[in-house]
Short mmCIF file of C-alpha atoms in Angstrom, two decimals:
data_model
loop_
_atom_site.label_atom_id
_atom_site.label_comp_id
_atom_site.label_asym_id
_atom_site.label_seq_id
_atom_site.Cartn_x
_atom_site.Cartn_y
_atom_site.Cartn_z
CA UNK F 13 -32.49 -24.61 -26.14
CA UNK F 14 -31.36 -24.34 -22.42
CA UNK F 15 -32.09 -20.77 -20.83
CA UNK F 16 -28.19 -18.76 -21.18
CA UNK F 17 -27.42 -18.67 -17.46
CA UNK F 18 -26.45 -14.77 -16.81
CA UNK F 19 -22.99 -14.04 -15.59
CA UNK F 20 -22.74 -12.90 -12.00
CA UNK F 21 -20.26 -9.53 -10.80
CA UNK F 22 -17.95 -9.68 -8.11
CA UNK F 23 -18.75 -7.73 -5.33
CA UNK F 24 -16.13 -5.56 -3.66
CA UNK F 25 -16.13 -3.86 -0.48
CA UNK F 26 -13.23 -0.64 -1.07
CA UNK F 27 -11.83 0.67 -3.21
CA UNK F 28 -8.19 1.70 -1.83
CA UNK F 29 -5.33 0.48 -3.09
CA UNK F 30 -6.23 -3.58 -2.61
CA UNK F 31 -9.66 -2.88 -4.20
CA UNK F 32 -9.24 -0.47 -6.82
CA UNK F 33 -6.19 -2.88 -8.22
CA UNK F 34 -8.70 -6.15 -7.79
CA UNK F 35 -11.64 -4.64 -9.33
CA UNK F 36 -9.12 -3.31 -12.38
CA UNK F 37 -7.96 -7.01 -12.83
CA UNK F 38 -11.22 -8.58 -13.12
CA UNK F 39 -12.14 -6.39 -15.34
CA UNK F 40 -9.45 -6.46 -17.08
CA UNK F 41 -10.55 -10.55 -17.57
CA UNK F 42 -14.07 -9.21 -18.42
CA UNK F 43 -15.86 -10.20 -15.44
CA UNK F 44 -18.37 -7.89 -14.23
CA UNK F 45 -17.53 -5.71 -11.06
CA UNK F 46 -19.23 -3.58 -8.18
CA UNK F 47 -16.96 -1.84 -5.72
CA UNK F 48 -19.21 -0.43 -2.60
CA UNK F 49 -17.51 2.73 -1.14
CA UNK F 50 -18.21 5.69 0.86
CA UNK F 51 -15.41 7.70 -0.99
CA UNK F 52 -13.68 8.75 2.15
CA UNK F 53 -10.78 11.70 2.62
CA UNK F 54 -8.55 10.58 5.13
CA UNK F 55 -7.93 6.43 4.09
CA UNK F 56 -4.79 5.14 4.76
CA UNK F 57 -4.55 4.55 0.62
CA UNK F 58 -5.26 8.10 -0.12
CA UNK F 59 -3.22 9.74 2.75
CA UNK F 60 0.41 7.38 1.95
CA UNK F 61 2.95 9.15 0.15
CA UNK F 62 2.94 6.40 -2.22
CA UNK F 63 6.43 5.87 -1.42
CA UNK F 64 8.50 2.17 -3.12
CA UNK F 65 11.58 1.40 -1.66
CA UNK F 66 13.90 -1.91 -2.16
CA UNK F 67 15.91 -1.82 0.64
CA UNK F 68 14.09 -0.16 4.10
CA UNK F 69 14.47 -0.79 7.57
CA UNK F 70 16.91 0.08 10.76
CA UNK F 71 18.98 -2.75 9.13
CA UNK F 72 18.60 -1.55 5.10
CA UNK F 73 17.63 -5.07 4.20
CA UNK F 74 16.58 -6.10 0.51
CA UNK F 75 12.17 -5.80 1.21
CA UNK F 76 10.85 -9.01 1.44
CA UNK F 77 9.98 -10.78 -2.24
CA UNK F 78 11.98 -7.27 -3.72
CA UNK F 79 13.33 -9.51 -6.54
CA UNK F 80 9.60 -10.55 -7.15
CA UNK F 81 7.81 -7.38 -6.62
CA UNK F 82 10.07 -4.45 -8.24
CA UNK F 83 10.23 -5.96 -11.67
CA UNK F 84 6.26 -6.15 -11.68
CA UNK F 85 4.88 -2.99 -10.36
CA UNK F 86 7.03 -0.60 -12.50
CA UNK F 87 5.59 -2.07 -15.85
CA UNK F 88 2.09 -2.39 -14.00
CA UNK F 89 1.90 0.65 -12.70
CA UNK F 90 2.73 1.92 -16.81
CA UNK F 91 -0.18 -0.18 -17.68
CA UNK F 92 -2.72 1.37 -15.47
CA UNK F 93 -1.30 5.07 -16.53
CA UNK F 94 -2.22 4.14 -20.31
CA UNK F 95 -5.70 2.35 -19.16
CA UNK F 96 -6.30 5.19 -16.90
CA UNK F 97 -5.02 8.43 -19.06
CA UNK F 98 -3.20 9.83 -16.47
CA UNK F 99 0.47 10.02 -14.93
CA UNK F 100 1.50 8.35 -11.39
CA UNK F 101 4.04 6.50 -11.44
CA UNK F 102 7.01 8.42 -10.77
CA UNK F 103 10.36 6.16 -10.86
CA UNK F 104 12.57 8.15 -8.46
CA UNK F 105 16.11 7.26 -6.79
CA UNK F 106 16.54 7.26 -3.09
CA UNK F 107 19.63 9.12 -1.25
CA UNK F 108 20.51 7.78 2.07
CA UNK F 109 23.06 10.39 3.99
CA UNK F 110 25.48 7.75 5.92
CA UNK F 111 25.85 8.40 9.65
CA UNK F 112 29.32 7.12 10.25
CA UNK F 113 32.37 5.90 8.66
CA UNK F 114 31.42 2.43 9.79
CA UNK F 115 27.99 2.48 8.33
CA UNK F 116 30.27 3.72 5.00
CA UNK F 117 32.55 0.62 4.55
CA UNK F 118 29.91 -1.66 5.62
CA UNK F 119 27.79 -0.98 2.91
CA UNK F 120 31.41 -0.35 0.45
CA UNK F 121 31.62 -4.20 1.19
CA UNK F 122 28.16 -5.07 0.45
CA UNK F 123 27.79 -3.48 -3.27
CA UNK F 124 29.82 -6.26 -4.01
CA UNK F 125 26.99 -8.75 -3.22
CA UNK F 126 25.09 -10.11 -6.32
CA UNK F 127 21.90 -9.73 -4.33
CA UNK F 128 21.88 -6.14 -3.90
CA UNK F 129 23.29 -5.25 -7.39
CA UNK F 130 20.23 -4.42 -9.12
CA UNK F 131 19.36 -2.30 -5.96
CA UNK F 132 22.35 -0.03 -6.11
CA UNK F 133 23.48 2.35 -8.00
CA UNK F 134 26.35 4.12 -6.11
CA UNK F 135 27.46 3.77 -2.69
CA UNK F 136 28.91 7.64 -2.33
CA UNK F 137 31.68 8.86 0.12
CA UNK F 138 31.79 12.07 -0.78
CA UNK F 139 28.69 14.52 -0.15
CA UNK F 140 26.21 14.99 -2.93
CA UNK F 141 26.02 18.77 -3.01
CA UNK F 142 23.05 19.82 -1.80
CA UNK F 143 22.11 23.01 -0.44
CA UNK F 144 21.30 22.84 3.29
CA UNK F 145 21.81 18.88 3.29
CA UNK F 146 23.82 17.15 6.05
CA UNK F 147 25.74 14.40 4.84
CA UNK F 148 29.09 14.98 4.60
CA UNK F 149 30.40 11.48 4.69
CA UNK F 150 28.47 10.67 1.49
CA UNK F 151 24.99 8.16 1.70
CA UNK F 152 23.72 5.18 -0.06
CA UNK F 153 21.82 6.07 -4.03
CA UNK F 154 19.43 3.40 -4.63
CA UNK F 155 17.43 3.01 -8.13
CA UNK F 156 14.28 0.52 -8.58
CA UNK F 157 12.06 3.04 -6.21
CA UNK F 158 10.22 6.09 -6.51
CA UNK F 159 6.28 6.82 -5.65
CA UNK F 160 2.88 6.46 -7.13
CA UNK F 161 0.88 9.58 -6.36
CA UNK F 162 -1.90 7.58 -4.87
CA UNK F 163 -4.58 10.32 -4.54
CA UNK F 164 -4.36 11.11 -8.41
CA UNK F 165 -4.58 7.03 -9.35
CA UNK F 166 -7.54 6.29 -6.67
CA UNK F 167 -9.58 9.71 -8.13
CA UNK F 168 -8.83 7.62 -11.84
CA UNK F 169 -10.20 4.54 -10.47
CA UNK F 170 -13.11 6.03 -9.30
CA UNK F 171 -14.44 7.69 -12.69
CA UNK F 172 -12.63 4.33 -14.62
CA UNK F 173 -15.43 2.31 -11.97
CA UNK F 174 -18.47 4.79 -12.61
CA UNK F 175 -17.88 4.89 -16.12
CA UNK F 176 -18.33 0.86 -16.23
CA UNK F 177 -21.17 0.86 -13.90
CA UNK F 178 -19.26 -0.87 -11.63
CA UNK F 179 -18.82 1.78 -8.44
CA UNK F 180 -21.23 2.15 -6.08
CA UNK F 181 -20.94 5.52 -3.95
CA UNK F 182 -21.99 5.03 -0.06
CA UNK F 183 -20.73 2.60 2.95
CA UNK F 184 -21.28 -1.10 2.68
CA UNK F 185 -24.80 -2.36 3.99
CA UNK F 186 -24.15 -5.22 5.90
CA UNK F 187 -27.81 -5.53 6.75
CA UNK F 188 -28.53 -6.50 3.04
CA UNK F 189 -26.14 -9.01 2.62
CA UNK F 190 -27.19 -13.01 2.59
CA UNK F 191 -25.02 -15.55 2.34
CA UNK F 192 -27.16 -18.53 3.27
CA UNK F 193 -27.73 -19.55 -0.50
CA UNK F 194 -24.34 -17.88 -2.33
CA UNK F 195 -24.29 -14.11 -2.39
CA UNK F 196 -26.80 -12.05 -2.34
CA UNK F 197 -26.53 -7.81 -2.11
CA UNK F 198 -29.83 -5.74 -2.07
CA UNK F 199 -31.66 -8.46 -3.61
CA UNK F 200 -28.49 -9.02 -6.06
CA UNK F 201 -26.69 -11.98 -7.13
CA UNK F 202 -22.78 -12.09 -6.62
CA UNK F 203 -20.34 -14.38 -7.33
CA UNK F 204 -18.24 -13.80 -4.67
CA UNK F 205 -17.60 -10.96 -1.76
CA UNK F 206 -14.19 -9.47 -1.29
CA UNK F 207 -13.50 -7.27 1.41
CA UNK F 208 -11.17 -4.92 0.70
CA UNK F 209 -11.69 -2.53 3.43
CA UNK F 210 -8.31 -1.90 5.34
CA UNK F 211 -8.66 -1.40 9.08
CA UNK F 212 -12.32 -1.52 9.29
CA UNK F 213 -11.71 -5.28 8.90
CA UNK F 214 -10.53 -5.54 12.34
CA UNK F 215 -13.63 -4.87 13.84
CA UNK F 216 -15.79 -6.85 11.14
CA UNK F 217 -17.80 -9.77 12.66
CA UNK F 218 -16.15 -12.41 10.24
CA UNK F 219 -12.39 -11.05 10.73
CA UNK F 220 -12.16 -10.05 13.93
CA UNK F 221 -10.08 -12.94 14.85
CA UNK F 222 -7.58 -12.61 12.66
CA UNK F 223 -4.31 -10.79 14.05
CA UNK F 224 -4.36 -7.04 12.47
CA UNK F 225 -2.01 -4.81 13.50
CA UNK F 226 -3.08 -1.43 12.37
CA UNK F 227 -0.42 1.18 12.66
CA UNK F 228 -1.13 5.12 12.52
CA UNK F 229 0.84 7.33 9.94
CA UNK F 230 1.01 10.95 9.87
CA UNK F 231 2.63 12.98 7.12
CA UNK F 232 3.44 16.31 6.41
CA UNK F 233 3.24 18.95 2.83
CA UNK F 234 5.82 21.49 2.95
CA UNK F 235 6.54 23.97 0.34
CA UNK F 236 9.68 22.62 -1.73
CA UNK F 237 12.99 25.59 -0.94
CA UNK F 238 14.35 23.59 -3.58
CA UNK F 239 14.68 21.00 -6.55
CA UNK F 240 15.75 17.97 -4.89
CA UNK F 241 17.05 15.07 -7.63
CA UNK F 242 15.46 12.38 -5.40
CA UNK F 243 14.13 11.06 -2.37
CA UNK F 244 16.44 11.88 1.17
CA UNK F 245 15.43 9.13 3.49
CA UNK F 246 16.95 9.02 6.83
CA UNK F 247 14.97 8.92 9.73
CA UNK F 248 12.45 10.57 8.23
CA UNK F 249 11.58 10.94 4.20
CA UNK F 250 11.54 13.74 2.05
CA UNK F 251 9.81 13.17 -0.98
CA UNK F 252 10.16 15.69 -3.90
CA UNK F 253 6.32 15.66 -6.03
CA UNK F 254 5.61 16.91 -9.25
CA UNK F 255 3.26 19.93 -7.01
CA UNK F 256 6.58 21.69 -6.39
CA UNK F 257 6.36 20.60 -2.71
CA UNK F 258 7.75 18.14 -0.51
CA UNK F 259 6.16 15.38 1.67
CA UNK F 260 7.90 14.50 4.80
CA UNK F 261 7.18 11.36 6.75
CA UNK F 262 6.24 9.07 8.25
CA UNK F 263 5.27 8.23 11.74
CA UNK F 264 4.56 4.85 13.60
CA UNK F 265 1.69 4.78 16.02
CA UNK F 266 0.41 1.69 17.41
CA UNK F 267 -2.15 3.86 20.09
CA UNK F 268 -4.50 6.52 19.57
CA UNK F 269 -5.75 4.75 15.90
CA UNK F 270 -7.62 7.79 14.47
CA UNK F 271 -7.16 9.79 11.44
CA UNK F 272 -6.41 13.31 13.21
CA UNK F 273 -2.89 14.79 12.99
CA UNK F 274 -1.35 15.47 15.97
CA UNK F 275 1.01 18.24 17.00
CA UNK F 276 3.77 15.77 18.88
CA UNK F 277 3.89 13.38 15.44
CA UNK F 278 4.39 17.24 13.29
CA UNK F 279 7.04 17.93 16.27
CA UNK F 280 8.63 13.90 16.05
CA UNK F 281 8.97 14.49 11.45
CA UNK F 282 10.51 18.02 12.11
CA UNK F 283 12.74 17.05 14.57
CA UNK F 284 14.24 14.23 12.07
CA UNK F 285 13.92 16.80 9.99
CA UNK F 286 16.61 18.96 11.60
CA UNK F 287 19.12 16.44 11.83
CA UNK F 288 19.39 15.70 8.19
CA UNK F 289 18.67 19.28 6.98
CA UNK F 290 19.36 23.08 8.14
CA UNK F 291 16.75 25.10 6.14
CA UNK F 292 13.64 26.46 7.28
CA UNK F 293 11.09 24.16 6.58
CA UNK F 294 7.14 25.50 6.16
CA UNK F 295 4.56 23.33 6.70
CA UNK F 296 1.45 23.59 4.22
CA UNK F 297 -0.49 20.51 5.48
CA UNK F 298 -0.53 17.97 7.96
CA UNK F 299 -2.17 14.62 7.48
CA UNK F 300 -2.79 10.92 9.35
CA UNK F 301 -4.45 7.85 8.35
CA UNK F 302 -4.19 4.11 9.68
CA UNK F 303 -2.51 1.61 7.74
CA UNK F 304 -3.88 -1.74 7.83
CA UNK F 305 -0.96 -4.10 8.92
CA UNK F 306 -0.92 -7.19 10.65
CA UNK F 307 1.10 -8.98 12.96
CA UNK F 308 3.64 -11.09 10.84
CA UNK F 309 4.00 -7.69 8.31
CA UNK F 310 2.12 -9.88 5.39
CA UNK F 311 -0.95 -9.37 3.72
CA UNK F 312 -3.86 -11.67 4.47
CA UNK F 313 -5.70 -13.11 1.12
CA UNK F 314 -8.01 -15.86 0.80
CA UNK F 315 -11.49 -17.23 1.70
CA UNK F 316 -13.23 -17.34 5.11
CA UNK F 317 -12.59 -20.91 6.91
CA UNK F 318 -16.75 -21.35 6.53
CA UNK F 319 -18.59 -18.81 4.71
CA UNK F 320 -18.95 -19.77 1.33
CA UNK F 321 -18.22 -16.95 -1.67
CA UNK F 322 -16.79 -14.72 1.16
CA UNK F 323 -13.30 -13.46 0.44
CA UNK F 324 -10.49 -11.17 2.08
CA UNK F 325 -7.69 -9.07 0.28
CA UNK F 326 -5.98 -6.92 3.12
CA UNK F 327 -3.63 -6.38 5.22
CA UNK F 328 -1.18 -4.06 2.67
CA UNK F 329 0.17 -2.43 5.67
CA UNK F 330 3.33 -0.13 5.03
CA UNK F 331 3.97 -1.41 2.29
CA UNK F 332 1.07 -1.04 -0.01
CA UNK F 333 2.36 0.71 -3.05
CA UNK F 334 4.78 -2.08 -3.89
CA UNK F 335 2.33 -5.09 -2.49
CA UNK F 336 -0.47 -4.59 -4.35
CA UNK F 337 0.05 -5.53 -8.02
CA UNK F 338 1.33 -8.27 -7.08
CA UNK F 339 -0.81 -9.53 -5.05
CA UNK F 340 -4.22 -8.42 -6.70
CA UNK F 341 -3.00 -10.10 -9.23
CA UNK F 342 -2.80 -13.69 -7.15
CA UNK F 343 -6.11 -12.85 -5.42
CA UNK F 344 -7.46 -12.05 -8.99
CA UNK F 345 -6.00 -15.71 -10.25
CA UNK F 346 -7.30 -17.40 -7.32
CA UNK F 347 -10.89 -15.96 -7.79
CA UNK F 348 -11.22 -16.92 -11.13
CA UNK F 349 -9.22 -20.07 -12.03
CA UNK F 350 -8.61 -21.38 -8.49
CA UNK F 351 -4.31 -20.96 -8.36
CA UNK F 352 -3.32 -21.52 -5.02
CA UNK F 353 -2.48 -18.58 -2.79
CA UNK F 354 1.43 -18.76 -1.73
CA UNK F 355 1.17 -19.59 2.37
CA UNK F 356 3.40 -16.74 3.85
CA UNK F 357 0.36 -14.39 2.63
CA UNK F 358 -2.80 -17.04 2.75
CA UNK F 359 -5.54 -16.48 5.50
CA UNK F 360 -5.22 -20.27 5.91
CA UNK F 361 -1.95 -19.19 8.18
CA UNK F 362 -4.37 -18.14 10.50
CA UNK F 363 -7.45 -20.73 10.77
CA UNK F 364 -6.33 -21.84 14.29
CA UNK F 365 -7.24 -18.88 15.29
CA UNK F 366 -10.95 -18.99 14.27
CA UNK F 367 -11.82 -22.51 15.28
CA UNK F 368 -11.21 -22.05 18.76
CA UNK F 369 -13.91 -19.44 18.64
CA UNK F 370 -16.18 -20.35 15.76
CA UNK F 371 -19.10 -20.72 18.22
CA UNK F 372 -18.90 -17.03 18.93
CA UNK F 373 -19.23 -16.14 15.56
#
């Protein structure tokens, strides 16, 4: 009889958002796992108010691949609550105060479009009612959003991982990785590497070339005056938890990519603040971490253009919270049975930019 060959784990560097979601899907196919990280405070996945919204932007667009996305992370964000034992998904409506009687008919005309229906549930033009709210020419109410309280789900993953044998607590040690003859880790056998590792990516000898675009967030904890019924978002958010407090948010910052809060981002948030609300607002905590976008908005999945076994799943950005299932999903898919990775979020998108310099690497 021929010697049973041994089945070799995936190795995962991370375990944010994009990690914590791959390593749950491969073992969820009952391949074996190890997730490498340091178990940091401030990452951009733990810092995020966890916030899913359909329609964002200046322009209130539908999100890109919304009719894709928002039917799947609801019911998988239900599965990992019953895997997991816990509660964070919290399906919450989103109140947009309109700013003029312009912005009030335009969006009067456009509840009529098929392609927003599922989006909207009233388009107001009277205020809602709220205490200390400034909106007196009604807003927007959409449904299909809400948050994930991201903190609670990553501490779950971590004791799901360690449970399994499949976490391993400290940063990633390059210097024992091989990849001459497959993967090798501390003298280890892998069947692939993923890096999962958000912005530290950016720096990383095999993805430095690829076009990251890492944008600073800062958000703020303030003690709740009052029940809110949803999520205000104008200019800035105000996001109603479970804690009895609210988190207010967020800032963009392309410079000065560090995870310390600054006093001119708090200043920025309750300056927004004041134009959508008149209470006093007290400020309990103040937080920042780095979100790892890139340059086209998309994440980045796929396999370097050379190194065999060696694999990237980043590049969540803003949008994390509602990327993620999705797309750990695909990466999970394409690690396992080969399914091709759509091209609008492949690494392939970007292999012109490594060839050039491949000598350098």
């Amino acid at each position: 009889m021929g010697q049973i060959m041994e089945e070799k784990p995936y190795l995962i560097v991370g375990q944010g958002l994009a990690g914590s979601l791959l390593g749950y899907e491969l073992l969820k196919a009952c391949k074996k796992v190890l997730l490498v990280d340091p178990n940091e405070a401030n990452t951009s996945s733990k810092v995020a108010a966890g916030l899913y919204n359909p329609i964002t932007g200046k322009k209130m667009q539908k999100t890109w691949l919304a009719d894709t996305l928002f039917p799947f992370l609801e019911h998988y964000y239900s599965e990992v609550e019953q895997t997991l034992g816990i509660r964070a998904l919290f399906p919450m409506g989103i109140y947009r105060p309109f700013l003029s009687l312009e912005e009030q008919n335009d969006w009067m005309g456009r509840s009529a479009e098929t392609s927003y229906q599922a989006y909207l549930k009233e388009v107001s033009t009277h205020s809602a009612d709220i205490p200390q709210l400034k909106d007196p020419l009604g807003g927007l109410h959409l449904q299909k959003a809400g948050y994930v309280h991201l903190p609670r789900l990553l501490a779950a993953f971590r004791h799901y991982f360690l449970e399994r044998n499949s976490l391993e607590t400290g940063h990633f040690q390059e210097e024992s990785l091989h990849t001459a003859q497959g993967i090798q880790y501390k003298n280890q056998d892998f069947e692939a590497l993923i890096y999962c590792n958000g912005t530290a990516a950016q720096s990383h000898p095999l993805w430095h070339w690829l076009p990251f675009r890492p944008v600073k967030g800062e958000v703020l904890e303030a003690k709740a005056t009052q029940t809110l019924p949803y999520v205000i978002n104008r200019g800035v958010f105000i996001l109603p938890t479970e804690e009895q407090t609210w988190r207010i948010g967020a800032t963009y910052q392309w410079k000065d990519l560090n995870d310390r809060p600054t006093e001119a981002a708090k200043e920025e948030l309750l300056q927004k603040m004041q134009e959508i609300w008149t209470g006093e607002i007290q400020i309990i905590n103040h937080r920042a971490g780095v979100r790892p976008a890139t340059v086209d908005r998309r994440p980045i999945l796929g396999k370097h253009p050379e190194r065999t076994g060696v694999y990237l799943f980043n590049g969540l950005g803003t949008k994390g919270v509602s990327l993620a299932p999705y797309f750990a999903n695909q990466m999970a898919q394409h690690l396992l049975i080969g399914t091709q990775i759509p091209h609008e979020v492949s690494i392939e998108r970007f292999f012109s930019l490594y060839f050039p310099s491949k000598a350098s690497l």
